[in-house]
Short mmCIF file of C-alpha atoms in Angstrom, two decimals:
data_model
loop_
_atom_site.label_atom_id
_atom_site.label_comp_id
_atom_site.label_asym_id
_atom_site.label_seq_id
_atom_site.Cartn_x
_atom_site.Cartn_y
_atom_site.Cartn_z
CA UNK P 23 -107.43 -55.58 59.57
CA UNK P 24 -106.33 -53.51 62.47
CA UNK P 25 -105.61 -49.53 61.74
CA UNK P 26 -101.59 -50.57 62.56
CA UNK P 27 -101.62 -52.83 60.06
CA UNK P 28 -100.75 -52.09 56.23
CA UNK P 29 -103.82 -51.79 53.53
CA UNK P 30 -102.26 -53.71 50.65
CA UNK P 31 -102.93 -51.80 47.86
CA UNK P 32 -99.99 -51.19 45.20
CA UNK P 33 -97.87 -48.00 45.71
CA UNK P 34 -98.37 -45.15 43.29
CA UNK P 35 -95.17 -43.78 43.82
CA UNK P 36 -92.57 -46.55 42.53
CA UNK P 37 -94.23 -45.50 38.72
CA UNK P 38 -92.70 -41.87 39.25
CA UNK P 39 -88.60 -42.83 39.00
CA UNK P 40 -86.57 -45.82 40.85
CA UNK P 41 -85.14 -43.35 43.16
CA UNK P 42 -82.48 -44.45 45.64
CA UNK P 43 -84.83 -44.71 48.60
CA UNK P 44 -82.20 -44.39 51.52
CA UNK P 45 -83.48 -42.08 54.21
CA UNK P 46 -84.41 -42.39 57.61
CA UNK P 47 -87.62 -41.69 59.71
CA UNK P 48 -88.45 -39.24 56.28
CA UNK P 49 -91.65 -37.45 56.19
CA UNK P 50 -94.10 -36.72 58.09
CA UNK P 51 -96.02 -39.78 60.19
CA UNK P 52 -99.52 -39.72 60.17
CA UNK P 53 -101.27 -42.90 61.75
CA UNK P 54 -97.74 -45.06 61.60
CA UNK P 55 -97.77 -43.87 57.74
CA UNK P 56 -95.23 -41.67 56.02
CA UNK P 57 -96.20 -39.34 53.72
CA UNK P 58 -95.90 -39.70 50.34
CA UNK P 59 -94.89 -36.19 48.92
CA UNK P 60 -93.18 -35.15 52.01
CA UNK P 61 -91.11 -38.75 51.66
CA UNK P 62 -90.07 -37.97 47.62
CA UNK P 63 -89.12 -34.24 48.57
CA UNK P 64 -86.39 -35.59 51.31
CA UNK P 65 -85.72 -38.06 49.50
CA UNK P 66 -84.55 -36.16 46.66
CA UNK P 67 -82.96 -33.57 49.00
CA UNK P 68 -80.85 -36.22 50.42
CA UNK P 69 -79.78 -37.82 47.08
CA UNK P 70 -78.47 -34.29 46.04
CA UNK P 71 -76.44 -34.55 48.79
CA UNK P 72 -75.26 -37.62 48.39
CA UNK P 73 -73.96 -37.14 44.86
CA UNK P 74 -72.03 -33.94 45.99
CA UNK P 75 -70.39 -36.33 48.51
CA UNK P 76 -69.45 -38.71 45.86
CA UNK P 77 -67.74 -37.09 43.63
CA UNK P 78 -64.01 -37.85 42.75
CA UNK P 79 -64.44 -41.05 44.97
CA UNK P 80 -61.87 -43.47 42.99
CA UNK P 81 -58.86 -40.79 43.88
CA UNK P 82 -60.03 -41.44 47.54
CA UNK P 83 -60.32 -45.30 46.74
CA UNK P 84 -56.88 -45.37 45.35
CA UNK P 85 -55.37 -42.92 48.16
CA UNK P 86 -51.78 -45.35 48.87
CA UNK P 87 -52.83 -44.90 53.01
CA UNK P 88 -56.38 -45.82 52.18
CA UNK P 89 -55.28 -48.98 50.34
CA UNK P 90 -53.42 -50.00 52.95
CA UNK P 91 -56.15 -49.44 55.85
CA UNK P 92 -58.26 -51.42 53.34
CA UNK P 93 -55.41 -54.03 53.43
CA UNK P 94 -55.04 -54.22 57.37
CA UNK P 95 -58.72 -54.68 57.51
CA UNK P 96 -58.83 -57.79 54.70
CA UNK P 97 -55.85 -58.88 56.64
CA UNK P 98 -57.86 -59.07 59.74
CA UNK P 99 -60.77 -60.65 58.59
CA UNK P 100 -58.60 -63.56 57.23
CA UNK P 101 -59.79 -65.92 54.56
CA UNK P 102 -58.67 -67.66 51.78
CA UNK P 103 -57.20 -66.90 48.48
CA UNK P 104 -58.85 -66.51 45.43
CA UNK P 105 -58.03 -68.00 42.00
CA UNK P 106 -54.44 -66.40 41.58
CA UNK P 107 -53.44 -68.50 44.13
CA UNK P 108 -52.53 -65.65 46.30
CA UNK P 109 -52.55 -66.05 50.09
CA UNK P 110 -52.90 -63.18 52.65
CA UNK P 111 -49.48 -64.22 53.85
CA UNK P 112 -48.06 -64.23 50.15
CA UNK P 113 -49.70 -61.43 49.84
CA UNK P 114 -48.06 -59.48 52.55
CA UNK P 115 -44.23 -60.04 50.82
CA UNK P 116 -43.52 -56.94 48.87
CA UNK P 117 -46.52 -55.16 50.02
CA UNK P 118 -45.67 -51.64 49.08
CA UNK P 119 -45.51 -52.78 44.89
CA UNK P 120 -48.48 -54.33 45.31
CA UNK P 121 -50.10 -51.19 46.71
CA UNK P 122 -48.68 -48.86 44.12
CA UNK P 123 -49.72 -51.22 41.44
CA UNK P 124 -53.37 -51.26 42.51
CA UNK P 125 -53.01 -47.20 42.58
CA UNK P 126 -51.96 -47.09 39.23
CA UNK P 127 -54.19 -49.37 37.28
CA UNK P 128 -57.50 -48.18 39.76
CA UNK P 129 -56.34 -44.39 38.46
CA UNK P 130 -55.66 -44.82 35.31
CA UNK P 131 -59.09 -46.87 35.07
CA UNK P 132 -57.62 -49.87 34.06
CA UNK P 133 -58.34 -52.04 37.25
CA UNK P 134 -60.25 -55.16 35.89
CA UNK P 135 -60.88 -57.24 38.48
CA UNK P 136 -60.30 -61.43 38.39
CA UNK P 137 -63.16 -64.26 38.55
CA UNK P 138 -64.05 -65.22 41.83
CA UNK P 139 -63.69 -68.95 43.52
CA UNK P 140 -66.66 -70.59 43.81
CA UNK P 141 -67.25 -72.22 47.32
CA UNK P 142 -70.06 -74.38 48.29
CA UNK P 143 -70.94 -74.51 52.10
CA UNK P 144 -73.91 -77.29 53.01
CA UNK P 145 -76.65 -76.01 54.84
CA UNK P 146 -78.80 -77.74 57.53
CA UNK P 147 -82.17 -78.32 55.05
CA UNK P 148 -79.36 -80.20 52.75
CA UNK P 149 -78.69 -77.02 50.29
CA UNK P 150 -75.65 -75.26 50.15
CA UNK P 151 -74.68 -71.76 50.75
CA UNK P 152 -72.54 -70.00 47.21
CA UNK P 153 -69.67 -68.00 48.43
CA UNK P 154 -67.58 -66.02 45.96
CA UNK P 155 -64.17 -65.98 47.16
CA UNK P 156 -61.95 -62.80 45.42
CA UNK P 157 -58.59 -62.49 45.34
CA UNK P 158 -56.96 -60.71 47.77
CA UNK P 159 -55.98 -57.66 45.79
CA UNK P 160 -59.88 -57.53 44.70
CA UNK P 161 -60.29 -58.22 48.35
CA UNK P 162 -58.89 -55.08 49.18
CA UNK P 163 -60.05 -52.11 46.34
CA UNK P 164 -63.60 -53.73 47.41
CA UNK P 165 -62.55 -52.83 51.48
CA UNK P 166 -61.42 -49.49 50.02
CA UNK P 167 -64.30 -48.58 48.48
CA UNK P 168 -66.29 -50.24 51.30
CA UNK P 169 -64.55 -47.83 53.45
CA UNK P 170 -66.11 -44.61 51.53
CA UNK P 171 -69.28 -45.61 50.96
CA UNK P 172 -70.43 -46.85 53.98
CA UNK P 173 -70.45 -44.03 55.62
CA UNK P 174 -72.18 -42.08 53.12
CA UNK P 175 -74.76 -44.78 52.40
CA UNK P 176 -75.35 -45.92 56.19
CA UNK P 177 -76.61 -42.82 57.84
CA UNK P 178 -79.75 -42.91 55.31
CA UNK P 179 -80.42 -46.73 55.81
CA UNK P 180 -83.86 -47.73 57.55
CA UNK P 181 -83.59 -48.19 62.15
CA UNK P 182 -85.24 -51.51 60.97
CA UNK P 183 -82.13 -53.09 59.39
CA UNK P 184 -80.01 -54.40 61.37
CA UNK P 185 -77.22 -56.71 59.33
CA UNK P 186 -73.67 -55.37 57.87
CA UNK P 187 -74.39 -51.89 59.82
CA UNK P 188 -71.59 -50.50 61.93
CA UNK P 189 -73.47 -50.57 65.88
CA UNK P 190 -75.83 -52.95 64.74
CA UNK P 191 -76.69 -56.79 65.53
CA UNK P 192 -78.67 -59.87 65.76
CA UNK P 193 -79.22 -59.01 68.72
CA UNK P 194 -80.85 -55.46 68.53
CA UNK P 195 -83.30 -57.51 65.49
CA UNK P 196 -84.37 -59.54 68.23
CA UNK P 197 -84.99 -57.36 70.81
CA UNK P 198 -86.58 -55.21 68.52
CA UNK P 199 -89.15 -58.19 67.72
CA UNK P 200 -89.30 -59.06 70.99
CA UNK P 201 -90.94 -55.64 71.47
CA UNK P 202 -93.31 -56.09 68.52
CA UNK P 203 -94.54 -59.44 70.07
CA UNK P 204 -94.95 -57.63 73.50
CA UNK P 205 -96.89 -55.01 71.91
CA UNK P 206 -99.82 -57.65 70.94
CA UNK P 207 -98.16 -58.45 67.35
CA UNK P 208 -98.63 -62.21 67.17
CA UNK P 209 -98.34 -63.04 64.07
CA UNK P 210 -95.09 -63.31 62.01
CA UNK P 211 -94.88 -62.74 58.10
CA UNK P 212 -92.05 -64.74 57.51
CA UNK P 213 -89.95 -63.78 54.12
CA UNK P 214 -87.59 -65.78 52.92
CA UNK P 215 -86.12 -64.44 49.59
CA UNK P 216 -84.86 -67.42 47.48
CA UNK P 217 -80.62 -67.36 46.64
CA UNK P 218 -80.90 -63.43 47.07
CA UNK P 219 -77.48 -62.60 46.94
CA UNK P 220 -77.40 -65.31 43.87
CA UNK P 221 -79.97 -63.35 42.01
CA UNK P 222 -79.85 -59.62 42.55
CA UNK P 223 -80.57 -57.99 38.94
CA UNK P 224 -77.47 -55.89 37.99
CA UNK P 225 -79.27 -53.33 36.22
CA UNK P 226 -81.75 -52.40 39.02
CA UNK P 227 -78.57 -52.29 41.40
CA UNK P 228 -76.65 -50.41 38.77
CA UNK P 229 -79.66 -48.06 37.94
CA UNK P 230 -79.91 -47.13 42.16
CA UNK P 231 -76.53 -46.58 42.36
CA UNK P 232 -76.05 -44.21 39.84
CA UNK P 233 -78.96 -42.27 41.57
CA UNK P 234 -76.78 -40.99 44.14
CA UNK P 235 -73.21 -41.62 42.64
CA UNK P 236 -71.92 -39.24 40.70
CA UNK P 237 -68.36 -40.38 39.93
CA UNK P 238 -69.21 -42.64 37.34
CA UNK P 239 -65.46 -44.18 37.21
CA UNK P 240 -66.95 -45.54 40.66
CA UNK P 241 -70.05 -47.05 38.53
CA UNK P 242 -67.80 -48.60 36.37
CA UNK P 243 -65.98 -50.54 38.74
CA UNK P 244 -68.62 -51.67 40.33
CA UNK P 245 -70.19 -53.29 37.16
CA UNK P 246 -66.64 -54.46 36.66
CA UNK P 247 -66.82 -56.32 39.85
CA UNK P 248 -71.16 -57.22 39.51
CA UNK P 249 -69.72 -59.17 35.66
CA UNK P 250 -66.61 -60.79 37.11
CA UNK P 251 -66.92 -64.24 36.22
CA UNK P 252 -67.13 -67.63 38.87
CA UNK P 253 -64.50 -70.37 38.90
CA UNK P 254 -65.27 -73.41 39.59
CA UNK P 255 -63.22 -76.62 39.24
CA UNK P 256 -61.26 -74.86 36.81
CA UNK P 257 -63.93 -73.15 34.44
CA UNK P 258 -64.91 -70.14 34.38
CA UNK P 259 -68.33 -68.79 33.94
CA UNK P 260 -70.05 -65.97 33.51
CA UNK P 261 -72.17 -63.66 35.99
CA UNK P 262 -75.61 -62.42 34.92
CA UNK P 263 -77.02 -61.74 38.10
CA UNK P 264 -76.00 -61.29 42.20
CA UNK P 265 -73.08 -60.51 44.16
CA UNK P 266 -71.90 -63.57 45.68
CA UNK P 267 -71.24 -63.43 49.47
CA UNK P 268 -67.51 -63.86 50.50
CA UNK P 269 -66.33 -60.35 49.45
CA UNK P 270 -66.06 -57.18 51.22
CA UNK P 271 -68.88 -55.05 48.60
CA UNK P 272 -71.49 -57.30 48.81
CA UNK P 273 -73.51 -56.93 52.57
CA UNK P 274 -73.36 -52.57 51.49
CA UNK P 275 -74.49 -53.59 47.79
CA UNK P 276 -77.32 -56.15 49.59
CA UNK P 277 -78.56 -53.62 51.77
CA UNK P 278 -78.66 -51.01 49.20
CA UNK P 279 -81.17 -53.53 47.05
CA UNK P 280 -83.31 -54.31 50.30
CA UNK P 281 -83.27 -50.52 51.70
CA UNK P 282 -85.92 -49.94 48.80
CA UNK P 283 -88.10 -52.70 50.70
CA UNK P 284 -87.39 -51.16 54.32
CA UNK P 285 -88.63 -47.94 53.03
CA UNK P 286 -91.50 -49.43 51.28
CA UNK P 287 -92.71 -51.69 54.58
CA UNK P 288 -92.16 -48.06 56.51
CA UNK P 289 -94.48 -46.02 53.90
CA UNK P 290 -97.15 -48.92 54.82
CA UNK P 291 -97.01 -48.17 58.62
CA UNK P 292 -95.55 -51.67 59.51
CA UNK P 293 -93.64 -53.15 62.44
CA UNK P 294 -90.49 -55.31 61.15
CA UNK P 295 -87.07 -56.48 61.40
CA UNK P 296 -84.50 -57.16 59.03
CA UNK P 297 -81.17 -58.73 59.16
CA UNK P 298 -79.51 -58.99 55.74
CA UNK P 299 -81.92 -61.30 53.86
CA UNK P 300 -84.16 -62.60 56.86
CA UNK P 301 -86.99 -60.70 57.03
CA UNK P 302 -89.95 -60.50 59.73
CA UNK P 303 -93.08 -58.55 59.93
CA UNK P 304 -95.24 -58.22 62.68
CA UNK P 305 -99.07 -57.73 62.56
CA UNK P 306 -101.84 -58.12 65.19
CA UNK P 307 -104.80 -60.92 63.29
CA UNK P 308 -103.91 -63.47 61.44
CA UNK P 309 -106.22 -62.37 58.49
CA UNK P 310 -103.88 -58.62 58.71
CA UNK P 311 -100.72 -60.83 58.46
CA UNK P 312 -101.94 -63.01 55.30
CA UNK P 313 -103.09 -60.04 53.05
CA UNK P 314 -99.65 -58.49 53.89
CA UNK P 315 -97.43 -61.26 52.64
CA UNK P 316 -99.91 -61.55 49.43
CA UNK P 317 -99.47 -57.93 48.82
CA UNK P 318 -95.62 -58.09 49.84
CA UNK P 319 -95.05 -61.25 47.78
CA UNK P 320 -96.39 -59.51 44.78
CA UNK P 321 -94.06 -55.96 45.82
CA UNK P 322 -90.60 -58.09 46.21
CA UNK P 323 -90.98 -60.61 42.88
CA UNK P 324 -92.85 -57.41 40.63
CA UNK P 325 -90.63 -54.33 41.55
CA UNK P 326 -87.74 -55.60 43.07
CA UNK P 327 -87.27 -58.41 40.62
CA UNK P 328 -86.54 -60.81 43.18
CA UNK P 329 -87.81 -64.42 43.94
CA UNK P 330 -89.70 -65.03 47.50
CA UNK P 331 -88.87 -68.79 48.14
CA UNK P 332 -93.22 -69.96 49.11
CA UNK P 333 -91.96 -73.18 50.60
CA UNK P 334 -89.85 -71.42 53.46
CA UNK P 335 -92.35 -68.31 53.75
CA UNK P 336 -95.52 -68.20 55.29
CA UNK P 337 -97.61 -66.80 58.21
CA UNK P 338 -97.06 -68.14 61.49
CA UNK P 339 -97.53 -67.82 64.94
CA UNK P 340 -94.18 -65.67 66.73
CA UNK P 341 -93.65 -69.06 68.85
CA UNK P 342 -93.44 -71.09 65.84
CA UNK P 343 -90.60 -68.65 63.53
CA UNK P 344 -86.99 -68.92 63.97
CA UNK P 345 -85.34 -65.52 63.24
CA UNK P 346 -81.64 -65.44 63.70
CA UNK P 347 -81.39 -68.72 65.20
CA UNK P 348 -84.04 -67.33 67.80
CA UNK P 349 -87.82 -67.39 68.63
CA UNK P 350 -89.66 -64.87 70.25
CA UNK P 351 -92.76 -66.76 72.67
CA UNK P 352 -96.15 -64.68 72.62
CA UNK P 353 -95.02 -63.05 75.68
CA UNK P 354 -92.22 -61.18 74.59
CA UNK P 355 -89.64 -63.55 76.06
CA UNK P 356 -86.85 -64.93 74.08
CA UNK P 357 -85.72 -68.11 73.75
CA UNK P 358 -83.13 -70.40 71.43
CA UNK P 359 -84.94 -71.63 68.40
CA UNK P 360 -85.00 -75.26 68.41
CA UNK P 361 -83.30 -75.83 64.88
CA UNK P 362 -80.24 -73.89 66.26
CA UNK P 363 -80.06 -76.71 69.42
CA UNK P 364 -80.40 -79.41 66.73
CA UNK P 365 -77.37 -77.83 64.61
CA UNK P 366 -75.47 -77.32 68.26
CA UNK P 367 -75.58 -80.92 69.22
CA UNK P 368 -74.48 -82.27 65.49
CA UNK P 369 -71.58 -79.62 66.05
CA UNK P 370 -70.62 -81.10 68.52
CA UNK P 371 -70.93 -84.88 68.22
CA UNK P 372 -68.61 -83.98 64.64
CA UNK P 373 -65.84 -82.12 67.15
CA UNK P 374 -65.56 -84.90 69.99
CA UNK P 375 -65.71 -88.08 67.71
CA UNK P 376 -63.91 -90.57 69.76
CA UNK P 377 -61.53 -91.61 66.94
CA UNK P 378 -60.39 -87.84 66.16
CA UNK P 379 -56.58 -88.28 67.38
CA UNK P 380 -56.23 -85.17 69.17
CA UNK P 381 -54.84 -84.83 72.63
CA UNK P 382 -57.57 -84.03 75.34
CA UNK P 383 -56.49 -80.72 76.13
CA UNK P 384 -56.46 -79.69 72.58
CA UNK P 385 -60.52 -81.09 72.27
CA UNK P 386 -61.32 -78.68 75.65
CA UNK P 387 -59.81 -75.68 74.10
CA UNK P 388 -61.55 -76.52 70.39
CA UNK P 389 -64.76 -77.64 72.24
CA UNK P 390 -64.29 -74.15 74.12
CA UNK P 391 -64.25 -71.89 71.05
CA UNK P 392 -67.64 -73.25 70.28
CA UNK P 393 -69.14 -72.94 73.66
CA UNK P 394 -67.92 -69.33 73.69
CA UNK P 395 -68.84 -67.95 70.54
CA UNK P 396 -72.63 -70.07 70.65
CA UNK P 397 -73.63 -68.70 74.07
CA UNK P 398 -72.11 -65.66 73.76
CA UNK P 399 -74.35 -65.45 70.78
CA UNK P 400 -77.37 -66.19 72.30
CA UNK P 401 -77.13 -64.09 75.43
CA UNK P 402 -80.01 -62.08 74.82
CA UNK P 403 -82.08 -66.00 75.71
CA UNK P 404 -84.09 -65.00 78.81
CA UNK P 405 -86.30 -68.31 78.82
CA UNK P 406 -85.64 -72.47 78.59
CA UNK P 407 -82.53 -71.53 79.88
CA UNK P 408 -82.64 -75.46 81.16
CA UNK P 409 -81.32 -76.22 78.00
CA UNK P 410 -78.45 -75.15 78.71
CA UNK P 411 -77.42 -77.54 81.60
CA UNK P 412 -78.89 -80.42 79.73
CA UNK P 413 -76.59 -79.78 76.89
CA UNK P 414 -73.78 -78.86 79.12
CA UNK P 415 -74.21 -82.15 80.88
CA UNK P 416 -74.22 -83.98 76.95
CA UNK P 417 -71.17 -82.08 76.32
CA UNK P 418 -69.27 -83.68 79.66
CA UNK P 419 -70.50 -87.28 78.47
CA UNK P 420 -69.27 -86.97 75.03
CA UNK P 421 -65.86 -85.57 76.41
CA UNK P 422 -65.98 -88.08 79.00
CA UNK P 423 -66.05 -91.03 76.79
CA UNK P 424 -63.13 -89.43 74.31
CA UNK P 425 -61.08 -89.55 77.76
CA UNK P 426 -61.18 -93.08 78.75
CA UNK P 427 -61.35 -94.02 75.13
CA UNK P 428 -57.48 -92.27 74.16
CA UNK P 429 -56.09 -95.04 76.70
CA UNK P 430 -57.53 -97.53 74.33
CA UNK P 431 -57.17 -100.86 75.84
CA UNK P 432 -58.60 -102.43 79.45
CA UNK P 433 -55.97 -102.19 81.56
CA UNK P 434 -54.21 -98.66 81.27
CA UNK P 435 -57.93 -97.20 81.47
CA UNK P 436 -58.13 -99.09 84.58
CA UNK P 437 -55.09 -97.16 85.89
CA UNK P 438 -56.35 -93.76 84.59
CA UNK P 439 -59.65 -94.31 86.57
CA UNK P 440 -57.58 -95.15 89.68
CA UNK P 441 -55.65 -92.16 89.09
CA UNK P 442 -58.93 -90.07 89.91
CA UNK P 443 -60.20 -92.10 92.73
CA UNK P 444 -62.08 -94.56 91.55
CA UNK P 445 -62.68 -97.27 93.92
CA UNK P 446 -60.79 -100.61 92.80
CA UNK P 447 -63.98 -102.45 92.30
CA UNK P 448 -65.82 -99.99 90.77
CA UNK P 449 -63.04 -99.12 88.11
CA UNK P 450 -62.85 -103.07 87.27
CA UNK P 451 -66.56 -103.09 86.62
CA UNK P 452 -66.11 -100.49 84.48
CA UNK P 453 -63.89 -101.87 82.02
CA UNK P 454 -64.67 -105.29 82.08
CA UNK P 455 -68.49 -104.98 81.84
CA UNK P 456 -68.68 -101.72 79.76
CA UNK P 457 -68.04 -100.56 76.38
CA UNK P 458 -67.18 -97.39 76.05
CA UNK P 459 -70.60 -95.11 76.27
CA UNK P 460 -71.97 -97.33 79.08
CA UNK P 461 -68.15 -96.95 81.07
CA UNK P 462 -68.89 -92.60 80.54
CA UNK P 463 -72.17 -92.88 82.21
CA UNK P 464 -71.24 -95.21 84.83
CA UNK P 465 -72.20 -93.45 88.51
CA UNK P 466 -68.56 -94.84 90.04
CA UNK P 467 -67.05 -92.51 86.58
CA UNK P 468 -69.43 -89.54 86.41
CA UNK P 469 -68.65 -88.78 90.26
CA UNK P 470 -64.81 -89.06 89.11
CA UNK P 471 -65.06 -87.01 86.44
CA UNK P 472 -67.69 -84.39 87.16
CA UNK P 473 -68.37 -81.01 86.93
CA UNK P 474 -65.78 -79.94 89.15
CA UNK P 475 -62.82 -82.07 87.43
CA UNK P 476 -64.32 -80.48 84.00
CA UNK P 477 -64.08 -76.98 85.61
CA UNK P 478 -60.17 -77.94 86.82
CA UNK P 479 -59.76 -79.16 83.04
CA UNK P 480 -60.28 -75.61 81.88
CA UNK P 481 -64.15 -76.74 80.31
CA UNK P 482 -66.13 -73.71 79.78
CA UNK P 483 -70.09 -74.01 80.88
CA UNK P 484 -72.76 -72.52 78.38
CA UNK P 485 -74.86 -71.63 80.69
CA UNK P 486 -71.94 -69.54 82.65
CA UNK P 487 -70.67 -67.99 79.35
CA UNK P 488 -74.70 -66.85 78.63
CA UNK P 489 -75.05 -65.84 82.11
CA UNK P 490 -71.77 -63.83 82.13
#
């Protein structure tokens, strides 16, 4: 194992407290490694100061203007309602009560907040995603309280976490990879921690936060919102462990579990990049990379109580790991990970089914929204950019085909191909000799109804929007 790499040996240190581990850079770095003693005296410098700046939170929480910024924000991020029925629209009529009543019963610590609505979202590997939709008064004490913690929890967070942090992105994790890779770190321990937001223990999360939060009216709530039950077709049910995604708490409450892993990775003199749950480390040998995830493994299931799913783990090449819908080739360079094409073109064949009923114009602006926000996303792609085109040109066919198919029978699609100057012959062979498919990809059509009549249909390009 190189000198770079971590010696996997269990940490002395995690016997001496469960101190809130949030600082950054702390210590002195000696050979990549932080020191020990120098890390715990920071570390309980820094917690002193975060108590002092926690104290008397809920009055802030329950400030009337602070409720309502918390409001405008829940507002913004839209959503559904919760069990109460209550929309954000609904929610909006008589505004001013509702804020007052949330400022009473959050003051008078009475404020018990309501189950959650369980939602089920299916996943590509054929599982499905829990999200935990609150109500919208829920919604917004957990913005408000959002709003003073993160700024008091953020500045102490690892610069190798990258997810739910104001200024950060996807994109800086996979830059930040890309320079491991570049940097002769091959090989990829890939973590994938099993239902984590499902199953983070409340008493490990409760025992941190107290660590550096001194109003314990704050604490309170918290657990308040950690127990609230799940509804789900009508029955409620208890809440032993996690904080389901779909409120505004959990992504600070997630990274405050997994900062105690950043810091832990750090103390070990590792190179690594995480984005909420998705977790990479980057090693030089193969042999470095398979004691770490042994001795990591054994560090995420034995301290931090949670489960490491083995089937989705593992140590792999950098070319062969999808991080963030990416993969990083063994030359630094970045390219779309091929599960994230597979998941583009299903996406799409679901949005221009032929038998959808929408007017053409309204498929180019929904097809649109797609194209922007996917190649937008993956901007950062500086390789197999031919991928791109290809799927550009699959995109024209499909819409293509949902064109001639809307006029439904022989002759009016006849007339519509004439319309774009199709040759008389041609446009007879085309319906009389073709279904559908076959009449999209005929030369005599494609010509018609190319990129250029696309571009004058208001179709956006991915490989334009990545470019741009």
């Amino acid at each position: 194992m190189s000198k770079s790499d971590e010696k996997s040996k269990p940490q002395d240190y995690h016997k001496q407290g469960d101190l809130f581990s949030g600082t950054e850079g702390v210590g002195e770095r000696k050979a990549g490694r932080t020191s020990r003693p120098s890390y715990r005296t920071e570390l309980l410098s820094r917690l002193t100061e975060q108590r002092a700046l926690t104290r008397g939170l809920v009055t802030k929480i329950a400030d009337y203007g602070n409720l309502l910024k918390a409001y405008k924000a829940v507002r913004l991020n839209q959503g559904s309602g919760g069990v109460d029925g209550e929309t954000l629209e609904s929610y909006g009529v008589g505004l001013d009560q509702r804020i007052k009543l949330l400022q009473t019963t959050l003051t008078s610590g009475g404020y018990e907040p309501q189950a959650v609505r369980l939602v089920e979202i299916p996943k590509s590997n054929g599982g499905v995603r829990k999200l935990g939709i609150p109500t919208i008064g829920d919604r917004v004490v957990q913005q408000s309280i959002l709003n003073e913690l993160q700024p008091i929890y953020d500045p102490y967070f690892s610069e190798h976490s990258y997810g739910f942090r104001p200024g950060r992105s996807a994109h800086q994790a996979i830059e930040a990879a890309s320079r491991y890779v570049q940097s002769g770190k091959v090989w990829v321990v890939d973590i994938d921690l099993a239902s984590f937001f499902d199953e983070i223990n409340h008493e490990r999360l409760m025992s941190r936060l107290s660590k550096a939060i001194s109003d314990q009216e704050l604490l309170v709530l918290i657990r308040r919102y950690l127990k609230a039950g799940v509804m789900k077709d009508g029955l409620v049910s208890q809440r032993i462990a996690g904080t389901p995604q779909g409120g505004p708490l959990s992504p600070l409450l997630s990274n405050i579990v997994l900062d105690e892993l950043d810091r832990e990775l750090e103390v070990r003199g590792l190179s690594f990049a995480r984005y909420a749950d998705d977790c990479n480390i980057f090693v030089k040998s193969k042999r470095s990379a398979e004691r770490v995830m042994e001795s990591i493994i054994k560090y995420i299931e034995g301290v931090l109580k949670l489960r490491v799913n083995r089937d989705k783990s593992g140590v792999r090449r950098c070319d062969d790991v999808k991080f963030l819908g990416h993969t990083v080739e063994e030359n630094g360079k970045i390219r779309i990970a091929d599960g994230s094409i597979v998941r583009f073109k299903q996406k799409m064949r679901e949005v221009t089914k032929r038998n959808r009923g929408i007017s053409f114009p309204m498929l180019i602006k929904e097809v649109n929204l797609i194209i922007q926000g996917w190649a937008t996303y993956y901007r950062r792609c500086n390789t197999w950019l031919g991928e791109l085109k290809v799927l550009d040109g699959r995109i024209r066919k499909r819409l293509r085909c949902y064109a001639l198919k809307q006029h439904q029978r022989r002759y009016p699609t006849y007339e519509y191909l004439r319309s774009l100057g199709v040759e008389e012959r041609h446009a007879w062979n085309a319906v009389m000799y073709r279904k559908w498919w076959a009449m999209a990809n005929y030369r005599p059509v494609t010509t018609a109804m190319g990129i250029e009549w696309f571009a004058r249909q208001g179709l956006k390009s991915l490989a334009a929007v990545q470019r741009g």
